[in-house]
CSV table of C-alpha atoms and ligand atoms in Angstrom, one decimal:
chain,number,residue,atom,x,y,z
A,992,UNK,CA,9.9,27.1,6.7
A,993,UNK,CA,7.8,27.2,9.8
A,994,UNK,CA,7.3,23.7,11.7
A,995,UNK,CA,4.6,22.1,12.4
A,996,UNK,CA,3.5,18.7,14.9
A,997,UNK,CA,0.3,16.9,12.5
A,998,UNK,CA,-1.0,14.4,14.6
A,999,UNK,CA,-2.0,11.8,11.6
A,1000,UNK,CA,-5.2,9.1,11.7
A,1001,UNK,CA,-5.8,5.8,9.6
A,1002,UNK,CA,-8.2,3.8,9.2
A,1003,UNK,CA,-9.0,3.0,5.5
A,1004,UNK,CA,-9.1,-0.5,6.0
A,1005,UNK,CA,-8.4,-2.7,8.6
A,1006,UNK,CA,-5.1,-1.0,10.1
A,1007,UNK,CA,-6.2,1.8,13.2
A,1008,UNK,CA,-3.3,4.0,13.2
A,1009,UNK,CA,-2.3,7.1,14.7
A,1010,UNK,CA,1.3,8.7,14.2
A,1011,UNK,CA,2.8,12.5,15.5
A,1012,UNK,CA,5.1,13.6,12.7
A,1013,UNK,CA,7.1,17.3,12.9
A,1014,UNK,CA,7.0,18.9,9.2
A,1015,UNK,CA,6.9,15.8,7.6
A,1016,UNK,CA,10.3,14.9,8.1
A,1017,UNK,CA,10.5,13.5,11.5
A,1018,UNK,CA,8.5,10.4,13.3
A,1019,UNK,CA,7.9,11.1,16.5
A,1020,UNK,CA,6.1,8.0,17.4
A,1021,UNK,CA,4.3,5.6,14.9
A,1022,UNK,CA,1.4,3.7,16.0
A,1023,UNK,CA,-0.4,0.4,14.3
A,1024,UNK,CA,-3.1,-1.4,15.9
A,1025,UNK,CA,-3.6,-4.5,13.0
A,1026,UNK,CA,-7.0,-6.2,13.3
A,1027,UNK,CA,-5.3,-9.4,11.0
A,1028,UNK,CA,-6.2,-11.8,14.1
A,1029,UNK,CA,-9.9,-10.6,13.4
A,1030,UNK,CA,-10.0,-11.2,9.9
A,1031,UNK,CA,-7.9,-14.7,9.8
A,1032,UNK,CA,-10.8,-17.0,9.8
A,1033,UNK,CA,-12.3,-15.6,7.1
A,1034,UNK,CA,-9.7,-15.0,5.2
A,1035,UNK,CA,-10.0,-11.2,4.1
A,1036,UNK,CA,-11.4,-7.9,5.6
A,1037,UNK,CA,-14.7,-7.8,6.6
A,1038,UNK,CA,-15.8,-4.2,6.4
A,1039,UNK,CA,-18.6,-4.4,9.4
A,1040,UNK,CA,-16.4,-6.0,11.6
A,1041,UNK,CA,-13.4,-3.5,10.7
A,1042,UNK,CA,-15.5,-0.6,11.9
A,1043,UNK,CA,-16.5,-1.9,14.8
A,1044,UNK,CA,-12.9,-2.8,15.7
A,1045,UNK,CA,-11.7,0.3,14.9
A,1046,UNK,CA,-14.4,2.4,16.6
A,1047,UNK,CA,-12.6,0.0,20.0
A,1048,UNK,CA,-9.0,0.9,18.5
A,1049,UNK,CA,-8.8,4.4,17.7
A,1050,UNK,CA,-8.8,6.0,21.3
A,1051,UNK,CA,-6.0,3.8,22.8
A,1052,UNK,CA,-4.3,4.0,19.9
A,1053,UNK,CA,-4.2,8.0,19.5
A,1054,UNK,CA,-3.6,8.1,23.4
A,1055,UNK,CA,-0.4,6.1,23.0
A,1056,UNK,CA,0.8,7.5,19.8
A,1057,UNK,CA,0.7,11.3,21.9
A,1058,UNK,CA,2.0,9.4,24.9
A,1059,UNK,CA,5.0,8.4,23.0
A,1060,UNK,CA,5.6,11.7,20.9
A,1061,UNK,CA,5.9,13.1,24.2
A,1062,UNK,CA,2.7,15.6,23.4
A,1063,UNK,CA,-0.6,15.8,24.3
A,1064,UNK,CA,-3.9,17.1,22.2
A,1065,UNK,CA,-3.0,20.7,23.1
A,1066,UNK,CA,0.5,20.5,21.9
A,1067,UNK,CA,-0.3,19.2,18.3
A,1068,UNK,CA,-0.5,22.4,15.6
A,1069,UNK,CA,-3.5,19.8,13.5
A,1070,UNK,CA,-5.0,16.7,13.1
A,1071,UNK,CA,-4.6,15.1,9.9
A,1072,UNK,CA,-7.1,12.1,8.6
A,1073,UNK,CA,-7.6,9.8,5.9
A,1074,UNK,CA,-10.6,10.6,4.1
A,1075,UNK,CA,-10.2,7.7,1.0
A,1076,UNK,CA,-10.2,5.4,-0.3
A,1077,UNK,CA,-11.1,2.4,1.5
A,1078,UNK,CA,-14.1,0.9,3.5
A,1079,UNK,CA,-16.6,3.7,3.6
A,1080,UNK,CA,-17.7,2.5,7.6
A,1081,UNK,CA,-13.7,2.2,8.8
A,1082,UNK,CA,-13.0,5.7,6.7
A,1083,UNK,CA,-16.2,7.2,8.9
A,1084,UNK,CA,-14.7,6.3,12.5
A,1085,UNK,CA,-11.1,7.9,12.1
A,1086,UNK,CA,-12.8,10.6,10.2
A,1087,UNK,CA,-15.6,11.4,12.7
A,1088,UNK,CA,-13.1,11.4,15.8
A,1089,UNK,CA,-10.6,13.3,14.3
A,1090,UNK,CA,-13.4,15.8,13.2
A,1091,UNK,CA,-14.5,15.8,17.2
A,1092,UNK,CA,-10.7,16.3,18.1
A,1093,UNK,CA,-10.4,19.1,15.5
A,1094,UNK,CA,-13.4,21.1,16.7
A,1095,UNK,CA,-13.0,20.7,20.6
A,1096,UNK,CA,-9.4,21.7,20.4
A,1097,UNK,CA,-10.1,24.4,17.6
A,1098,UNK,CA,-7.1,23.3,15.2
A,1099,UNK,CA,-7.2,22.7,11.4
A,1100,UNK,CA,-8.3,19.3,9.9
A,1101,UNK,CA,-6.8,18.2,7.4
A,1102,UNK,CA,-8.2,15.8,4.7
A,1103,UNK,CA,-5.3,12.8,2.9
A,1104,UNK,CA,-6.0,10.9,0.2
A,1105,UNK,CA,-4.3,7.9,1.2
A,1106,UNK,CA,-2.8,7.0,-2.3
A,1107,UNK,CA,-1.3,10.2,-1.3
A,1108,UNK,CA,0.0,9.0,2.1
A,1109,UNK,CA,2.1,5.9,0.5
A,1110,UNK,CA,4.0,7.9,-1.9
A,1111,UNK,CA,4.9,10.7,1.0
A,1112,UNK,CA,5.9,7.7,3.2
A,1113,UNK,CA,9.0,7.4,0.5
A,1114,UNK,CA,9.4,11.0,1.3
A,1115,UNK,CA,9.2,11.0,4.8
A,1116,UNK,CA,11.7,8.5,5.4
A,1117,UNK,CA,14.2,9.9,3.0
A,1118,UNK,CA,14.3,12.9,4.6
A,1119,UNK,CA,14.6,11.7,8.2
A,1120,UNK,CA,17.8,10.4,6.1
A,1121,UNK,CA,18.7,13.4,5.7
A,1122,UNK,CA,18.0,13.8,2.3
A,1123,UNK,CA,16.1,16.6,1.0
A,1124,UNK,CA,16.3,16.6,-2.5
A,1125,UNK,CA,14.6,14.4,-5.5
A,1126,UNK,CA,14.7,15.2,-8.9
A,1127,UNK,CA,11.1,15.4,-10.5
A,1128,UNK,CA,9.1,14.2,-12.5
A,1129,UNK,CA,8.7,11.0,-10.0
A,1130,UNK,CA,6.9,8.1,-10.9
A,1131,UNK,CA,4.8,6.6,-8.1
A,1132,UNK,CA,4.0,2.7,-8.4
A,1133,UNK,CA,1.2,2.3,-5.3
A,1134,UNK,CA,0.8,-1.3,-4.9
A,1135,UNK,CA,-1.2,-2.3,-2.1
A,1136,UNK,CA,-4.4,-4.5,-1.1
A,1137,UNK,CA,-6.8,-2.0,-3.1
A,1138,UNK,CA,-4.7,-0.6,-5.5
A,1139,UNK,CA,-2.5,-1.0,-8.9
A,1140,UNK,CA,-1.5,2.8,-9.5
A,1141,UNK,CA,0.8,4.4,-11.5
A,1142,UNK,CA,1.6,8.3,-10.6
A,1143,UNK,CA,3.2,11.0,-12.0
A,1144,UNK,CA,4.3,13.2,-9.3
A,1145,UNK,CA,5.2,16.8,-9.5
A,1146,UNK,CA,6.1,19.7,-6.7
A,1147,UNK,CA,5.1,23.2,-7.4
A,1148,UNK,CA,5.6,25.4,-4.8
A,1149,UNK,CA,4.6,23.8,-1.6
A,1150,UNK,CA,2.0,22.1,-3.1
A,1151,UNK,CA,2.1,18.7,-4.9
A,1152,UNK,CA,0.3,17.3,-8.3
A,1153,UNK,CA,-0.4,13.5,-9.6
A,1154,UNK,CA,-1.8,12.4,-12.4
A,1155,UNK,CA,-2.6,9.3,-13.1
A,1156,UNK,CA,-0.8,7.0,-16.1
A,1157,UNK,CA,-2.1,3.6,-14.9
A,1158,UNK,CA,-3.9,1.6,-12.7
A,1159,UNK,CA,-5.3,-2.4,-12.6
A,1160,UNK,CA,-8.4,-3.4,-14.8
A,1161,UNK,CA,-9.3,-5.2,-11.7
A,1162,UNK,CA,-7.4,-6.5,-8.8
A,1163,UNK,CA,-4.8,-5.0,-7.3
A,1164,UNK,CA,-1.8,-6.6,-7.0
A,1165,UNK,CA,-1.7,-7.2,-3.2
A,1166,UNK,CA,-5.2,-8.6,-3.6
A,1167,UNK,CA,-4.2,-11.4,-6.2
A,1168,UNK,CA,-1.5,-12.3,-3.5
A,1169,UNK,CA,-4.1,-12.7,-0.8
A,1170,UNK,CA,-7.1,-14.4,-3.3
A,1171,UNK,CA,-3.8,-16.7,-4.2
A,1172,UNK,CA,-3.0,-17.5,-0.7
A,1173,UNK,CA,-6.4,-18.0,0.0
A,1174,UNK,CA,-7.3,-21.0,-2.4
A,1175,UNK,CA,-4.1,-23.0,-1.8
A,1176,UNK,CA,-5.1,-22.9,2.3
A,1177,UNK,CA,-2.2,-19.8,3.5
A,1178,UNK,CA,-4.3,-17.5,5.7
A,1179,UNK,CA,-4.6,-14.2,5.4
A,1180,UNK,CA,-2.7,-11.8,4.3
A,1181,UNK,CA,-1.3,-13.3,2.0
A,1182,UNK,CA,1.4,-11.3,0.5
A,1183,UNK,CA,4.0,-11.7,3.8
A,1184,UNK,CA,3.2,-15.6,3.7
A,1185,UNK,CA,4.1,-16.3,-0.2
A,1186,UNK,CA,6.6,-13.6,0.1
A,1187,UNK,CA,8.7,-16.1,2.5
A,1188,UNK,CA,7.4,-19.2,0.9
A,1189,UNK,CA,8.5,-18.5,-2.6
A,1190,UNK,CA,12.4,-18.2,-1.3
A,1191,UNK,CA,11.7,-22.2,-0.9
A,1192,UNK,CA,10.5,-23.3,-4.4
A,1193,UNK,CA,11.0,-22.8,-8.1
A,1194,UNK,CA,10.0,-19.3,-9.5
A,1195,UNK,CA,10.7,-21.2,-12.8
A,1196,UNK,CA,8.2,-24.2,-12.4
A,1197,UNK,CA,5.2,-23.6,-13.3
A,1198,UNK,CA,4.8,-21.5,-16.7
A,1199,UNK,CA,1.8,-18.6,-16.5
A,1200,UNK,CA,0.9,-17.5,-20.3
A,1201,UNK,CA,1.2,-13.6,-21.2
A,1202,UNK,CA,-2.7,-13.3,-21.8
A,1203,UNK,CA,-3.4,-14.4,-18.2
A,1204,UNK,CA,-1.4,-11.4,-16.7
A,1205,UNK,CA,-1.0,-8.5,-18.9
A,1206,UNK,CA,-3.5,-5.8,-20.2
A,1207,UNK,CA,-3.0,-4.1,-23.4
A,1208,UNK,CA,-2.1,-0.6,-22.9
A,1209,UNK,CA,-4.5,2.4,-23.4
A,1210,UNK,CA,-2.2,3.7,-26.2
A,1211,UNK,CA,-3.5,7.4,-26.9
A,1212,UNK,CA,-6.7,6.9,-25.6
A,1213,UNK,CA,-5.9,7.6,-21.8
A,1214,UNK,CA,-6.5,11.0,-20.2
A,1215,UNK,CA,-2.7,11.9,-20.9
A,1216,UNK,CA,-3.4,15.3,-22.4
A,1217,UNK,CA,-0.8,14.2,-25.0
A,1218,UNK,CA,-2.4,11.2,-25.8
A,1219,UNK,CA,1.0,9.2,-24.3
A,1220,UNK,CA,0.1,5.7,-23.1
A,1221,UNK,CA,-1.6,4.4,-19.9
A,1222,UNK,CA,-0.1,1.3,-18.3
A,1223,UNK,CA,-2.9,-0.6,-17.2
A,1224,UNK,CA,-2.2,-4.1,-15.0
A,1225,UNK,CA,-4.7,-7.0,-14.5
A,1226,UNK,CA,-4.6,-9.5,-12.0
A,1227,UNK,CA,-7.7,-11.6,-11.9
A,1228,UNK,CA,-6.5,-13.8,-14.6
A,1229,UNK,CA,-3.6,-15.1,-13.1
A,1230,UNK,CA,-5.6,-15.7,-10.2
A,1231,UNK,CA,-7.8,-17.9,-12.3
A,1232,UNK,CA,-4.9,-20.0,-13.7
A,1233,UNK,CA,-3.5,-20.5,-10.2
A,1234,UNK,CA,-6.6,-22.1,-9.5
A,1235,UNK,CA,-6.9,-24.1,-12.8
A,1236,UNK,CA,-3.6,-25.2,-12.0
A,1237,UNK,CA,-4.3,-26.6,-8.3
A,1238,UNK,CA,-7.2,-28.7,-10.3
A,1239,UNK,CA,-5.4,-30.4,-13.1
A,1240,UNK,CA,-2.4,-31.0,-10.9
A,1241,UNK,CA,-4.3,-32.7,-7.7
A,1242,UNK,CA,-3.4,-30.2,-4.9
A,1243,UNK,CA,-6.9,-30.2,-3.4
A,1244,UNK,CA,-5.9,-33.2,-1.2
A,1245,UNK,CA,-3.2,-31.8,-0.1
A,1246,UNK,CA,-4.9,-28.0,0.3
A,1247,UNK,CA,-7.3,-29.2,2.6
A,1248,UNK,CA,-4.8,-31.5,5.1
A,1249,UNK,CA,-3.0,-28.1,4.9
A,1250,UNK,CA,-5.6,-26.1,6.2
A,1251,UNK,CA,-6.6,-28.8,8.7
A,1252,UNK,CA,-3.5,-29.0,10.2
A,1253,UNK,CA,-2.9,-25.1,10.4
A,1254,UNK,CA,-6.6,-24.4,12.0
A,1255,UNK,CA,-5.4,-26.6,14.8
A,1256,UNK,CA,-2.6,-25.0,15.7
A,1257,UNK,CA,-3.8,-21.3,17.4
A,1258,UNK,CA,-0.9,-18.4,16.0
A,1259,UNK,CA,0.4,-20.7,13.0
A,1260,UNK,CA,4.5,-19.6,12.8
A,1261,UNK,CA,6.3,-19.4,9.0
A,1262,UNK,CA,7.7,-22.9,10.0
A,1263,UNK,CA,4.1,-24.4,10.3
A,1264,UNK,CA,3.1,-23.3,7.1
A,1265,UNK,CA,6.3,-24.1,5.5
A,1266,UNK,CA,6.0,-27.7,6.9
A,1267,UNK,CA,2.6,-27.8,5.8
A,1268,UNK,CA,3.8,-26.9,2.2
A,1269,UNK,CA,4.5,-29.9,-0.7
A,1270,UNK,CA,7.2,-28.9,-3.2
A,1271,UNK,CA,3.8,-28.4,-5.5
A,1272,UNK,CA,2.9,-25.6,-3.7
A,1273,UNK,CA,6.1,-24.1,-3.0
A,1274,UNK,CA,6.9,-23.9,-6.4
A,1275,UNK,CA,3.4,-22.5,-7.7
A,1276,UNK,CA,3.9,-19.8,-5.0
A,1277,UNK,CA,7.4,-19.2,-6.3
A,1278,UNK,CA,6.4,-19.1,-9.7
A,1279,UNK,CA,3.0,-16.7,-9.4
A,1280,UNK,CA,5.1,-14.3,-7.2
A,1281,UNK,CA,8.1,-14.2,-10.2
A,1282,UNK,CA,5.3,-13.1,-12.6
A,1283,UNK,CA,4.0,-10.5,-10.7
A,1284,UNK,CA,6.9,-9.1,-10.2
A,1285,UNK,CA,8.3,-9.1,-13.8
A,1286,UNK,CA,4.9,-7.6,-14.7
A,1287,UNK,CA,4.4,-5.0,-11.7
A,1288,UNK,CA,8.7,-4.0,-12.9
A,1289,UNK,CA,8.3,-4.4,-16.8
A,1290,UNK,CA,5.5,-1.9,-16.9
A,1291,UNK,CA,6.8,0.6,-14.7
A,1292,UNK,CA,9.9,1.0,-15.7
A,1293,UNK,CA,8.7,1.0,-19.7
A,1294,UNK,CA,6.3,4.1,-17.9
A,1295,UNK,CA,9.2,6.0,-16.5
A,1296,UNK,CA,10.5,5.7,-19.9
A,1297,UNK,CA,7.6,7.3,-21.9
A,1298,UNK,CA,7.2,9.9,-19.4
A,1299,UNK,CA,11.0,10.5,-19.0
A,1300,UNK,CA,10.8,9.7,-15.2
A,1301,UNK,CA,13.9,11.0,-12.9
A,1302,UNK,CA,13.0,9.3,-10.0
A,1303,UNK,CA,11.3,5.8,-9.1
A,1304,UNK,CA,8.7,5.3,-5.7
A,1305,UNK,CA,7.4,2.2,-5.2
A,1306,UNK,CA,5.3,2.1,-2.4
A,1307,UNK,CA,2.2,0.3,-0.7
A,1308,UNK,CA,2.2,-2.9,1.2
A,1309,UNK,CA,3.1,-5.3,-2.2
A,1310,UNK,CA,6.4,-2.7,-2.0
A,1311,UNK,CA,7.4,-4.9,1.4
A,1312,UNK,CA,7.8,-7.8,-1.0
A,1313,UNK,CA,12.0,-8.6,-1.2
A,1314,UNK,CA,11.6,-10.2,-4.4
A,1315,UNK,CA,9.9,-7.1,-5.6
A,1316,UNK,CA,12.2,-4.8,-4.6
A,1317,UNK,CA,15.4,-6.9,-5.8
A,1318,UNK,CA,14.3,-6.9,-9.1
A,1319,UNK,CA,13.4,-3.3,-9.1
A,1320,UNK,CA,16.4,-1.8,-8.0
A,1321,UNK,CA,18.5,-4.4,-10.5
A,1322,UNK,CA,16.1,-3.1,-13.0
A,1323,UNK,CA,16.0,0.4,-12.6
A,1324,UNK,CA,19.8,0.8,-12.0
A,1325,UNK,CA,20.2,-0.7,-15.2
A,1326,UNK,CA,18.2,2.1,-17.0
A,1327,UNK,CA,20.4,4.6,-14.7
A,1328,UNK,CA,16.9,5.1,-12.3
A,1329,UNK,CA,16.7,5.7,-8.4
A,1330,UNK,CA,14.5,4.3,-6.8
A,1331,UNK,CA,13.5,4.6,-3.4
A,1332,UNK,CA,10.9,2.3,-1.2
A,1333,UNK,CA,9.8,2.8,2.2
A,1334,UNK,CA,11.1,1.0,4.9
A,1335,UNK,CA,9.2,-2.1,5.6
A,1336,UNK,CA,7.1,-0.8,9.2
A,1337,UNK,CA,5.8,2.0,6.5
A,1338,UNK,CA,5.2,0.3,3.3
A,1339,UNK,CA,2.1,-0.8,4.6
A,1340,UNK,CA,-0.7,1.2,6.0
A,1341,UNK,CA,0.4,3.4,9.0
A,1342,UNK,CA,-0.5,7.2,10.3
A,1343,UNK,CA,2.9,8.4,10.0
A,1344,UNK,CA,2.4,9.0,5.9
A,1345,UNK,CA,-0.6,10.7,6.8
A,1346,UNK,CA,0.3,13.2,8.9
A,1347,UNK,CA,3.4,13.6,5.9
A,1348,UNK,CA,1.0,14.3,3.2
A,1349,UNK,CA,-0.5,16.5,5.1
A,1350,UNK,CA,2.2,18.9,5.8
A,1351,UNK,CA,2.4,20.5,2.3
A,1352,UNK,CA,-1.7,21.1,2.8
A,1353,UNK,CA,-0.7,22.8,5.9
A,1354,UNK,CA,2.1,25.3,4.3
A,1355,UNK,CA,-0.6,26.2,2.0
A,1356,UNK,CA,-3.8,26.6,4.6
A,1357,UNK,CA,-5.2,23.2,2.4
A,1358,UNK,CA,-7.9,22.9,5.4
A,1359,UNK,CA,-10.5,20.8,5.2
A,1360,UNK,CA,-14.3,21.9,5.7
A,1361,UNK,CA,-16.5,20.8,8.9
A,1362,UNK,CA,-18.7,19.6,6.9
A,1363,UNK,CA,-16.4,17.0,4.7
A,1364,UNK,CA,-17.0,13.2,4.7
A,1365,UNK,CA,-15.5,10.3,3.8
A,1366,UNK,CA,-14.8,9.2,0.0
A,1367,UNK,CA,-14.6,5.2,-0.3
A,1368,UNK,CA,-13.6,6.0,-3.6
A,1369,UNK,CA,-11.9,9.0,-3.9
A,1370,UNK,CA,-9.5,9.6,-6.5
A,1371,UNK,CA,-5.8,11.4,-6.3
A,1372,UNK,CA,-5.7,14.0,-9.1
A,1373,UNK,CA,-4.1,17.0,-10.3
A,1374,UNK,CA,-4.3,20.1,-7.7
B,1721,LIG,O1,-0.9,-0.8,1.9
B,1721,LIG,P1,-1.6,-2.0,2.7
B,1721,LIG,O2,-1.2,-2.2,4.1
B,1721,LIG,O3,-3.1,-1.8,2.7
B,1721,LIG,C1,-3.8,-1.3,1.6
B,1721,LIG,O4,-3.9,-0.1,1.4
B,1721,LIG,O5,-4.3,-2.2,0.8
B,1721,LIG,O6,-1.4,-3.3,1.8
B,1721,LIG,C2,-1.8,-4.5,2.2
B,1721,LIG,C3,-1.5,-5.5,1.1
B,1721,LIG,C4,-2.1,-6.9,1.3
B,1721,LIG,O7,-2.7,-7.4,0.1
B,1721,LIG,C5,-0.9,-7.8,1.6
B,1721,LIG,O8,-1.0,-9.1,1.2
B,1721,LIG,C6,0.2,-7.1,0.8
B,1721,LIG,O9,-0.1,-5.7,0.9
B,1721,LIG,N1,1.6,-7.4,1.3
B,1721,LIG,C7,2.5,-8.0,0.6
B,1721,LIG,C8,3.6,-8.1,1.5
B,1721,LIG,N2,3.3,-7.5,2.7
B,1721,LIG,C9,2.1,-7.1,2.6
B,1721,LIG,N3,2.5,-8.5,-0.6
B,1721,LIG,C10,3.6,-9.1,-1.1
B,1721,LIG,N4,4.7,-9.3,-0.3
B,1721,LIG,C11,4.8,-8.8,0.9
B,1721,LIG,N5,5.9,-9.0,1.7
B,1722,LIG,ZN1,-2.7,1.3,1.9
């Protein structure tokens, strides 16, 4: 198999990132730029500011990420972008540079779905761990900020195939951390913050009814051509209970000291917050991050079931959660399933699964047009 040096670009959301990876298999430097400082105050992405932060990012950023590859824009064989989904603006400035870089250095583009990107981060890794082999059919959980999906994963030839068996009603998993975090006063994002905070409180205290977090699933109606179930997830209700429950139990005091006394201080550490936290709030966090995990692992491993799964991904930033990923590999070994997450550094939004995914587009000549543009909601399907 012939090598190849993909130069990979992100910027879907508020990550700029650049990464040089040879034949997806070997990181040769790994770049992040994270606006988060940017977006604190208002405690979420806001999509004008990320493109304009991004449009400052994205030179220094590929600069350093040939600098320390030990390549420069000649040596690369092609550039590889995301093109969605995400924030149509922030897609637009890694897309338009990398177009620019493409067609003054006449090398192939090549366009990633960035769904795509998280489940060949698993990849990548595992074979820079020297190991090459995974059984197929794999089932891809990508839970992140935007997204709730479940994949079916296939390899034929070089090139790969998904299809979709699942996906959230409405928010995404890592967005029902953050919306949680928000309300009781945590900052943003909120995912690493309750992720800590939970290890201090009761993941048995506070009770969330079935109705608030599950979806009835799409038995025989989804696009499965043999009309086997989609596992559908919904969020947004237990999102609304976490709230209901700050009212009837009389956290609002205590919310707003919190975020009183963490706006004074300028980088808040994990001990602030934690000594900022009542045993109230420590044990609602505890207890809304158990049920999304028994949810996001109940589902998914009643999917690989149905559709006889050999391997388990789990992927996306949620994946960085430890709770999460205890009770999936207890889980999963338990119904005799590997499964394999990326490390931490690439479970969230990076360039180095970028320029992954793209290999196999470059093995077959999967180039993309001049004239393509960026997809905020573009959709991974089968080839
Ligand atoms: O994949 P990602 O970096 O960006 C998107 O494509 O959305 O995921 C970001 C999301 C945020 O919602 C963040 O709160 C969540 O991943 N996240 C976590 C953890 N680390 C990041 N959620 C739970 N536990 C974590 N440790
Ligand atoms: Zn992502």
């Amino acid at each position: 198999m012939p090598d190849a040096i993909i130069l990979g670009i992100e910027s879907s959301c508020d990550e700029t990132a650049a990464a040089v990876v040879r034949s997806g298999e070997q990181i040769l430097s790994n770049v992040v730029f994270s606006q988060i400082a940017t977006h604190l105050p208002y405690g979420g992405v806001v999509p004008e500011l990320a493109s304009r932060e991004h449009l400052k990012a994205i030179l220094p950023v590929v600069r350093k990420a040939l600098a320390d590859a030990g390549h420069t824009y000649a040596s690369v064989d092609a550039i590889a972008v995301t093109q969605g989904p995400g924030l149509a603006g922030a897609l637009l400035v890694g897309l338009s540079y990398a177009k620019a870089l493409a067609y003054a250095l006449d090398k192939p583009l090549i366009a990633v779905n960035h769904l795509e990107g998280h489940i060949h981060a698993v990849l990548l890794e595992e074979r820079q761990n020297g190991n090459q082999f995974v059984n197929f059919p794999v089932l891809a959980l990508v839970v992140s900020g935007g997204h709730t999906h479940l994949y079916l994963a296939e390899q034929k030839g070089e090139a790969w195939s998904y299809e979709n068996i699942g996906h959230t009603r409405d928010d995404a998993a890592g967005e029902a951390f953050d919306k949680v975090a928000k309300l009781l006063g945590l900052g943003y994002p909120g995912g690493p913050i309750i992720d800590r905070l939970s290890k201090h409180g009761d993941p048995t205290a506070v009770k969330f009814a079935s109705p608030q977090i599950k979806h009835p699933d799409r038995k025989g109606r989804g696009s499965a051509a043999d009309g086997r179930p989609h596992f559908d997830f919904s969020y947004s209700g237990i999102k609304t209970a976490v709230l209901r429950y700050i009212e009837t139990n009389g956290l609002a005091p205590a919310i707003a000291k919190r975020r009183e006394a963490l706006s004074a201080i300028a980088k808040p550490k994990f001990e602030d917050y934690l000594a900022g936290c009542e045993p109230a709030t420590l044990n609602l966090v505890a207890s809304f991050q158990r049920a999304m995990v028994e949810d996001l692992v109940a589902k998914t491993l009643e999917a690989a079931e149905v559709y006889d799964a050999a391997t388990l991904f789990v992927t996306g930033g949620v994946a960085a959660n430890n709770e999460l990923r205890r009770h999936f590999e207890e889980a999963a070994a338990q119904q005799g399933l590997p499964v394999f997450f990326p490390s931490r550094p690439l479970s969230t939004d990076n360039a180095a699964m970028i320029a992954a995914a793209a290999f196999p587009k470059w093995l077959t000549k999967d180039f993309a047009p001049m004239d393509f543009s960026a997809e905020a909601g573009l959709q991974l399907r089968r080839a």
